[in-house]
Short mmCIF file of C-alpha atoms and ligand atoms in Angstrom, two decimals:
data_model
loop_
_atom_site.label_atom_id
_atom_site.label_comp_id
_atom_site.label_asym_id
_atom_site.label_seq_id
_atom_site.Cartn_x
_atom_site.Cartn_y
_atom_site.Cartn_z
CA MET A 1 -74.85 83.36 -4.91
CA SER A 2 -75.09 83.76 -8.61
CA LEU A 3 -74.21 86.43 -11.12
CA LEU A 4 -76.33 86.77 -14.24
CA ALA A 5 -75.45 88.91 -17.25
CA LEU A 6 -78.14 91.08 -18.85
CA PRO A 7 -79.93 91.27 -21.17
CA ASP A 8 -80.20 87.52 -21.71
CA ASN A 9 -79.90 86.38 -18.06
CA ARG A 10 -77.12 83.89 -18.52
CA PHE A 11 -75.07 82.79 -15.55
CA ILE A 12 -71.62 84.41 -15.56
CA ASP A 13 -70.59 82.98 -12.25
CA VAL A 14 -71.98 81.01 -9.33
CA ASN A 15 -70.34 80.04 -6.06
CA GLU A 16 -69.81 76.60 -4.53
CA SER A 17 -72.82 76.72 -2.22
CA PHE A 18 -75.11 77.52 -5.18
CA LEU A 19 -73.75 74.46 -6.98
CA ARG A 20 -74.11 72.30 -3.88
CA LEU A 21 -77.64 73.51 -3.18
CA PHE A 22 -78.89 72.81 -6.69
CA GLU A 23 -76.64 69.80 -7.38
CA PHE A 24 -74.99 71.21 -10.52
CA THR A 25 -71.37 71.36 -11.68
CA ARG A 26 -70.02 74.72 -12.78
CA GLU A 27 -69.88 73.61 -16.43
CA GLU A 28 -73.57 72.76 -16.39
CA VAL A 29 -74.48 76.27 -15.29
CA ILE A 30 -72.16 78.89 -16.76
CA GLY A 31 -73.46 80.40 -20.01
CA ARG A 32 -76.95 78.99 -19.47
CA THR A 33 -80.09 80.58 -18.11
CA SER A 34 -81.96 79.44 -15.01
CA LEU A 35 -84.72 78.25 -17.33
CA ASP A 36 -82.25 76.15 -19.36
CA ILE A 37 -81.10 74.28 -16.30
CA GLY A 38 -84.65 73.68 -15.08
CA LEU A 39 -84.34 75.65 -11.87
CA TRP A 40 -87.95 76.81 -11.92
CA SER A 41 -90.70 74.49 -10.82
CA ASP A 42 -93.06 77.33 -11.62
CA PRO A 43 -91.90 79.44 -14.59
CA THR A 44 -94.59 82.06 -13.95
CA ALA A 45 -92.82 82.87 -10.66
CA ARG A 46 -89.74 83.65 -12.76
CA GLU A 47 -91.74 86.03 -14.93
CA GLY A 48 -92.98 87.85 -11.84
CA LEU A 49 -89.46 88.25 -10.55
CA LEU A 50 -88.13 89.47 -13.91
CA GLU A 51 -90.92 92.01 -14.19
CA LYS A 52 -90.01 93.47 -10.83
CA LEU A 53 -86.35 93.68 -11.75
CA ARG A 54 -86.99 95.29 -15.13
CA ALA A 55 -89.20 97.86 -13.44
CA GLY A 56 -86.27 98.68 -11.18
CA GLU A 57 -88.10 97.47 -8.08
CA PRO A 58 -86.00 96.00 -5.29
CA VAL A 59 -86.12 92.26 -4.85
CA ARG A 60 -85.61 91.43 -1.19
CA ASN A 61 -86.76 88.42 0.81
CA VAL A 62 -88.77 86.93 -2.00
CA GLU A 63 -89.81 83.36 -1.28
CA LEU A 64 -89.46 80.98 -4.20
CA THR A 65 -89.74 77.29 -4.84
CA LEU A 66 -86.90 76.07 -7.04
CA ARG A 67 -85.80 72.68 -8.26
CA THR A 68 -82.48 70.90 -8.03
CA LYS A 69 -80.92 68.99 -10.89
CA SER A 70 -82.37 65.71 -9.59
CA GLY A 71 -85.81 67.28 -9.24
CA LYS A 72 -85.85 67.91 -5.48
CA THR A 73 -87.83 70.89 -4.28
CA ARG A 74 -85.95 73.70 -2.53
CA HIS A 75 -87.69 76.53 -0.74
CA VAL A 76 -85.46 79.60 -0.83
CA ILE A 77 -85.43 83.29 -0.04
CA VAL A 78 -83.90 85.44 -2.75
CA ALA A 79 -82.49 88.95 -2.87
CA VAL A 80 -81.26 90.50 -6.11
CA GLU A 81 -78.97 93.47 -6.63
CA THR A 82 -78.32 95.16 -9.98
CA LEU A 83 -74.65 95.80 -10.70
CA SER A 84 -72.77 97.52 -13.53
CA LEU A 85 -70.15 95.27 -15.03
CA GLY A 86 -68.31 97.51 -17.49
CA PRO A 87 -70.76 98.39 -20.25
CA HIS A 88 -73.21 95.72 -19.17
CA GLU A 89 -75.55 95.32 -16.31
CA ALA A 90 -75.73 92.19 -14.24
CA TRP A 91 -77.86 90.77 -11.47
CA LEU A 92 -76.22 89.49 -8.34
CA SER A 93 -78.57 87.25 -6.46
CA ALA A 94 -78.23 85.71 -3.04
CA VAL A 95 -80.24 82.62 -2.25
CA VAL A 96 -80.90 81.29 1.25
CA ASP A 97 -82.17 77.74 1.57
CA ILE A 98 -85.14 77.58 3.97
CA THR A 99 -86.37 74.11 2.98
CA GLU A 100 -85.79 72.64 6.41
CA THR A 101 -87.33 75.59 8.21
CA LYS A 102 -90.37 75.21 5.97
CA ASP A 103 -90.68 71.52 6.77
CA LEU A 104 -90.41 72.26 10.45
CA GLU A 105 -93.02 74.98 10.14
CA ARG A 106 -95.37 72.57 8.41
CA ARG A 107 -94.85 69.90 11.06
CA LEU A 108 -95.45 72.41 13.84
CA LEU A 109 -98.67 73.55 12.19
CA GLU A 110 -99.75 69.95 11.83
CA ASN A 111 -99.03 69.28 15.50
CA GLU A 112 -100.89 72.39 16.50
CA ARG A 113 -103.88 71.34 14.47
CA LEU A 114 -103.80 67.89 16.04
CA ALA A 115 -103.50 69.40 19.50
CA ALA A 116 -106.49 71.67 18.84
CA MET A 117 -108.45 68.71 17.56
CA GLY A 118 -107.40 66.73 20.61
CA ARG A 119 -108.82 69.41 22.88
CA LEU A 120 -112.04 69.50 20.91
CA THR A 121 -112.53 65.72 20.81
CA GLY A 122 -111.54 65.52 24.50
CA TYR A 123 -114.24 68.04 25.33
CA VAL A 124 -116.85 66.37 23.12
CA ALA A 125 -116.02 62.90 24.47
CA HIS A 126 -116.31 64.15 28.03
CA GLU A 127 -119.62 65.91 27.45
CA ILE A 128 -121.16 63.01 25.57
CA ASN A 129 -120.00 60.46 28.12
CA THR A 130 -122.38 61.73 30.81
CA PRO A 131 -125.58 61.26 28.78
CA LEU A 132 -124.17 57.95 27.49
CA THR A 133 -123.71 56.69 31.03
CA ASN A 134 -127.26 57.81 31.83
CA ILE A 135 -128.59 55.91 28.83
CA SER A 136 -126.96 52.70 30.00
CA LEU A 137 -128.16 53.16 33.61
CA LEU A 138 -131.72 53.87 32.46
CA ALA A 139 -131.66 50.91 30.09
CA ALA A 140 -130.36 48.64 32.86
CA THR A 141 -133.03 49.67 35.39
CA ALA A 142 -135.76 49.43 32.77
CA ALA A 143 -134.56 45.93 31.82
CA LYS A 144 -134.70 44.85 35.46
CA ARG A 145 -138.31 45.94 35.80
CA SER A 146 -139.54 44.41 32.61
CA GLN A 147 -140.77 40.82 32.28
CA ASP A 148 -141.18 41.17 28.52
CA PRO A 149 -138.25 39.42 26.80
CA GLU A 150 -138.81 41.48 23.64
CA ILE A 151 -138.34 44.71 25.59
CA VAL A 152 -135.31 43.34 27.43
CA SER A 153 -133.69 42.38 24.13
CA ARG A 154 -134.34 45.82 22.64
CA LEU A 155 -132.86 47.46 25.71
CA GLU A 156 -129.77 45.32 25.21
CA LYS A 157 -129.61 46.58 21.61
CA ILE A 158 -129.82 50.16 22.84
CA ASN A 159 -126.93 49.39 25.12
CA ALA A 160 -124.89 47.92 22.24
CA GLN A 161 -125.44 51.12 20.26
CA ARG A 162 -124.33 53.13 23.25
CA ARG A 163 -121.11 51.11 23.44
CA LEU A 164 -120.55 51.77 19.75
CA ILE A 165 -120.79 55.53 20.28
CA GLY A 166 -118.36 55.15 23.17
CA SER A 167 -115.82 53.33 21.04
CA ILE A 168 -116.10 55.86 18.21
CA LEU A 169 -115.31 58.60 20.70
CA GLN A 170 -112.36 56.60 21.97
CA ASP A 171 -111.00 56.14 18.45
CA LEU A 172 -111.26 59.86 17.85
CA ALA A 173 -109.42 60.66 21.05
CA GLY A 174 -106.80 58.01 20.19
CA LEU A 175 -105.99 59.82 16.98
CA THR A 176 -104.70 62.87 18.69
CA ARG A 177 -103.10 61.22 21.69
CA PRO A 178 -100.56 58.57 20.76
CA PRO A 179 -102.27 55.26 21.43
CA PRO A 180 -100.74 53.18 24.22
CA ILE A 181 -98.91 50.29 22.58
CA GLN A 182 -98.32 46.88 24.06
CA PRO A 183 -95.31 45.43 22.29
CA VAL A 184 -94.75 41.68 22.25
CA GLU A 185 -92.31 39.62 20.24
CA THR A 186 -94.09 38.97 16.96
CA ASP A 187 -93.29 37.31 13.67
CA LEU A 188 -94.55 39.91 11.23
CA ARG A 189 -95.51 37.22 8.76
CA THR A 190 -98.45 36.38 11.05
CA ILE A 191 -99.50 40.03 10.88
CA VAL A 192 -99.37 39.90 7.09
CA ASP A 193 -101.46 36.72 7.07
CA GLY A 194 -103.95 38.19 9.52
CA SER A 195 -104.32 41.36 7.44
CA LEU A 196 -104.74 39.51 4.16
CA GLU A 197 -107.52 37.42 5.71
CA GLN A 198 -109.41 40.64 6.37
CA MET A 199 -109.15 41.75 2.73
CA GLU A 200 -111.91 39.48 1.47
CA PRO A 201 -114.49 42.31 1.16
CA TYR A 202 -112.12 44.50 -0.89
CA LEU A 203 -110.96 41.93 -3.44
CA HIS A 204 -112.33 42.43 -6.90
CA GLU A 205 -112.01 41.35 -10.49
CA GLY A 206 -108.81 42.47 -12.23
CA VAL A 207 -106.66 42.82 -9.11
CA GLU A 208 -104.23 40.28 -7.79
CA LEU A 209 -103.25 40.43 -4.12
CA ARG A 210 -99.72 39.06 -3.61
CA LYS A 211 -97.71 38.27 -0.53
CA GLU A 212 -93.93 38.40 -0.28
CA ALA A 213 -92.80 36.84 2.97
CA GLY A 214 -90.03 34.29 3.27
CA SER A 215 -88.12 33.61 6.48
CA PRO A 216 -89.31 34.84 9.90
CA VAL A 217 -89.16 38.59 10.55
CA VAL A 218 -89.36 39.14 14.28
CA ALA A 219 -89.83 42.43 16.13
CA ASP A 220 -91.39 43.73 19.35
CA VAL A 221 -94.57 45.39 18.15
CA ASP A 222 -98.17 45.75 19.23
CA PRO A 223 -99.55 43.07 16.91
CA ARG A 224 -103.16 44.21 17.01
CA ARG A 225 -102.31 47.82 16.20
CA ILE A 226 -99.76 47.02 13.51
CA GLN A 227 -102.23 44.67 11.90
CA GLN A 228 -104.77 47.53 11.82
CA VAL A 229 -102.12 49.68 10.13
CA LEU A 230 -101.44 47.04 7.50
CA VAL A 231 -105.17 46.49 6.98
CA ASN A 232 -105.62 50.23 6.35
CA LEU A 233 -102.75 50.38 3.85
CA THR A 234 -103.79 47.24 1.97
CA LYS A 235 -107.43 48.30 1.88
CA ASN A 236 -106.44 51.69 0.42
CA ALA A 237 -104.27 49.97 -2.19
CA LEU A 238 -107.08 47.59 -3.21
CA GLN A 239 -109.61 50.44 -3.35
CA ALA A 240 -107.27 52.51 -5.52
CA THR A 241 -106.34 49.76 -7.98
CA SER A 242 -108.97 48.82 -10.51
CA ASN A 243 -106.57 46.74 -12.59
CA GLY A 244 -103.20 45.35 -11.58
CA THR A 245 -101.52 44.02 -8.49
CA VAL A 246 -101.24 44.85 -4.83
CA THR A 247 -98.17 43.40 -3.12
CA VAL A 248 -97.69 43.15 0.62
CA ALA A 249 -94.12 42.42 1.66
CA VAL A 250 -92.29 42.06 4.93
CA GLU A 251 -88.53 42.59 5.20
CA ASP A 252 -85.84 42.20 7.81
CA ARG A 253 -83.53 45.23 7.62
CA GLY A 254 -81.15 44.53 10.49
CA ASP A 255 -82.14 46.78 13.39
CA THR A 256 -85.50 47.46 11.79
CA VAL A 257 -88.26 45.64 9.99
CA ALA A 258 -90.33 46.94 7.11
CA LEU A 259 -93.85 46.36 5.90
CA VAL A 260 -94.24 47.42 2.28
CA VAL A 261 -97.54 47.79 0.46
CA HIS A 262 -97.14 48.42 -3.23
CA ASP A 263 -99.89 48.90 -5.78
CA THR A 264 -99.99 49.48 -9.51
CA GLY A 265 -102.92 51.87 -9.16
CA PRO A 266 -103.31 55.45 -10.39
CA GLY A 267 -100.87 57.08 -7.95
CA MET A 268 -101.52 60.43 -6.30
CA PRO A 269 -101.14 64.04 -7.45
CA PRO A 270 -98.98 66.33 -5.26
CA ASP A 271 -101.95 68.04 -3.58
CA VAL A 272 -103.25 64.68 -2.34
CA LEU A 273 -99.77 63.54 -1.27
CA GLU A 274 -99.41 66.66 0.81
CA LYS A 275 -102.57 66.08 2.86
CA LEU A 276 -102.49 62.31 3.01
CA PHE A 277 -101.91 61.89 6.73
CA GLN A 278 -104.26 64.63 7.87
CA PRO A 279 -107.23 63.38 9.87
CA PHE A 280 -110.47 63.50 7.82
CA PHE A 281 -108.66 64.00 4.52
CA THR A 282 -110.30 61.74 1.97
CA THR A 283 -110.99 61.76 -1.75
CA LYS A 284 -113.54 58.97 -1.43
CA PRO A 285 -117.32 59.17 -1.32
CA LYS A 286 -118.83 59.24 2.16
CA GLU A 287 -119.71 55.55 2.38
CA GLN A 288 -116.19 54.48 1.40
CA GLY A 289 -113.82 56.72 3.30
CA THR A 290 -113.54 58.60 6.56
CA GLY A 291 -110.06 59.98 5.97
CA LEU A 292 -108.91 58.51 9.27
CA GLY A 293 -107.03 55.40 8.05
CA LEU A 294 -103.65 56.98 7.37
CA ALA A 295 -103.84 59.43 10.28
CA PHE A 296 -104.41 56.44 12.54
CA ALA A 297 -101.61 54.46 10.85
CA LYS A 298 -99.19 57.31 11.35
CA SER A 299 -99.98 57.75 15.01
CA VAL A 300 -99.56 54.01 15.69
CA VAL A 301 -96.27 53.85 13.78
CA ASN A 302 -94.97 56.94 15.59
CA ALA A 303 -95.89 55.40 18.93
CA HIS A 304 -93.52 52.53 18.03
CA GLY A 305 -90.77 54.99 17.13
CA GLY A 306 -91.09 54.01 13.47
CA THR A 307 -91.69 55.86 10.22
CA ILE A 308 -94.25 55.63 7.46
CA GLU A 309 -93.27 56.82 4.02
CA VAL A 310 -94.99 57.05 0.69
CA GLU A 311 -93.74 57.11 -2.87
CA SER A 312 -96.27 57.68 -5.58
CA GLU A 313 -96.20 58.42 -9.25
CA LEU A 314 -99.21 59.31 -11.34
CA GLY A 315 -100.16 56.44 -13.60
CA GLN A 316 -97.51 54.18 -12.07
CA GLY A 317 -98.68 53.32 -8.60
CA THR A 318 -98.00 53.86 -4.95
CA THR A 319 -95.75 52.33 -2.32
CA PHE A 320 -96.24 52.78 1.41
CA THR A 321 -93.30 51.68 3.57
CA VAL A 322 -93.63 51.25 7.31
CA VAL A 323 -90.29 50.90 9.07
CA LEU A 324 -90.36 49.77 12.70
CA PRO A 325 -87.46 49.35 15.10
CA LYS A 326 -87.08 45.76 16.33
CA ILE A 327 -87.14 47.15 19.85
CA PRO A 328 -89.72 49.97 20.03
CA SER A 329 -88.42 53.41 20.94
CA PRO A 330 -91.48 55.63 21.40
CA PRO A 331 -90.92 59.30 20.53
N1 LIG B 401 -102.65 53.35 -2.39
C1 LIG B 401 -103.25 54.52 -2.67
N2 LIG B 401 -103.40 54.95 -3.95
C2 LIG B 401 -104.00 56.12 -4.24
N3 LIG B 401 -104.50 56.97 -3.31
C3 LIG B 401 -104.39 56.62 -2.02
C4 LIG B 401 -103.77 55.39 -1.62
N4 LIG B 401 -103.78 55.33 -0.26
C5 LIG B 401 -104.39 56.46 0.16
N5 LIG B 401 -104.77 57.24 -0.87
C6 LIG B 401 -105.43 58.55 -0.79
O1 LIG B 401 -105.32 59.01 0.54
C7 LIG B 401 -106.61 59.38 1.05
C8 LIG B 401 -106.63 59.19 2.55
O2 LIG B 401 -106.53 57.82 2.90
P1 LIG B 401 -107.08 57.33 4.31
O3 LIG B 401 -106.48 58.16 5.39
O4 LIG B 401 -106.87 55.85 4.41
O5 LIG B 401 -108.61 57.69 4.27
P2 LIG B 401 -109.78 57.01 3.39
O6 LIG B 401 -109.29 55.69 2.87
O7 LIG B 401 -110.89 56.84 4.38
O8 LIG B 401 -110.10 58.00 2.31
C9 LIG B 401 -107.57 58.52 0.26
O9 LIG B 401 -108.85 59.10 0.21
C10 LIG B 401 -106.90 58.49 -1.13
O10 LIG B 401 -107.19 59.67 -1.85
MG1 LIG B 402 -108.29 54.29 4.05
#
């Protein structure tokens, strides 16, 4: 709750939960305006609200995005009442924090989208599998009847292409269903080494690829899958960084282990950060990106009961942190 005096909109009083929500002390707020204390991430939203109030329109259940003292985003619902305080008017506003509800809503939507995609890819995979099986049967019988080694070898190539289509379909389906993981005791340093070996094609002038791995870091993970995750993260970092360093580190954190990929690249704007883990989201040209790398990484990490987090600042760089329990606890 807050009480603002008109006409200059300064805070006359705020209650404890207002201070807690926005991380201020009373002294920092009283006598100042909401603009002074940096409450508005979008000052035009403030103008809209003020216009309504000045026109005498009721403000009820208005959704706003505000900022705490430390810069955290808070989604809130606001209602404002005009009061007479002696000769002056004042606005009494009540703010309800719906940040967590919003996050939940977003996650539910994401899950729904994945589920819908799962149904679609399941259907497509099923329908395409029948003609694929026919292709391989026809190729096999044709190969048996032919004496011409050239034809036999081409039929084998047709079959290889068919297997490729099959595995693409499987990958797609694996994105929406958590992939089955086969955890074995693994020293994560071998995963780091294995991933770095695969980085050869992405190394380029001006970028240094560093490894930070000291003593053994052991956890029960699916080594093949986790290596694919690390390959995806490191590849992204190398692709993003035209000049600077990419560091891959492995850490023992007690009950968990962490794989950290840090780059000094361009960082990401908020609209990219928001969509990062969505399947098919990419900012890269067609030949370079499918937008599946991070979606895949997330589903593998989730299947281990771990988390994948990103910190990014424009012009500074990006850090992806994968935290895995030493003993997997699938969701
Ligand atoms: N280290 C990074 N620095 C900057 N942008 C990144 C980084 N990692 C990922 N991204 C952004 O996230 C998008 C999605 O990544 P990803 O899922 O791996 O798909 P893809 O690499 O095929 O585009 C990329 O297109 C890029 O815009
Ligand atoms: Mg990628």
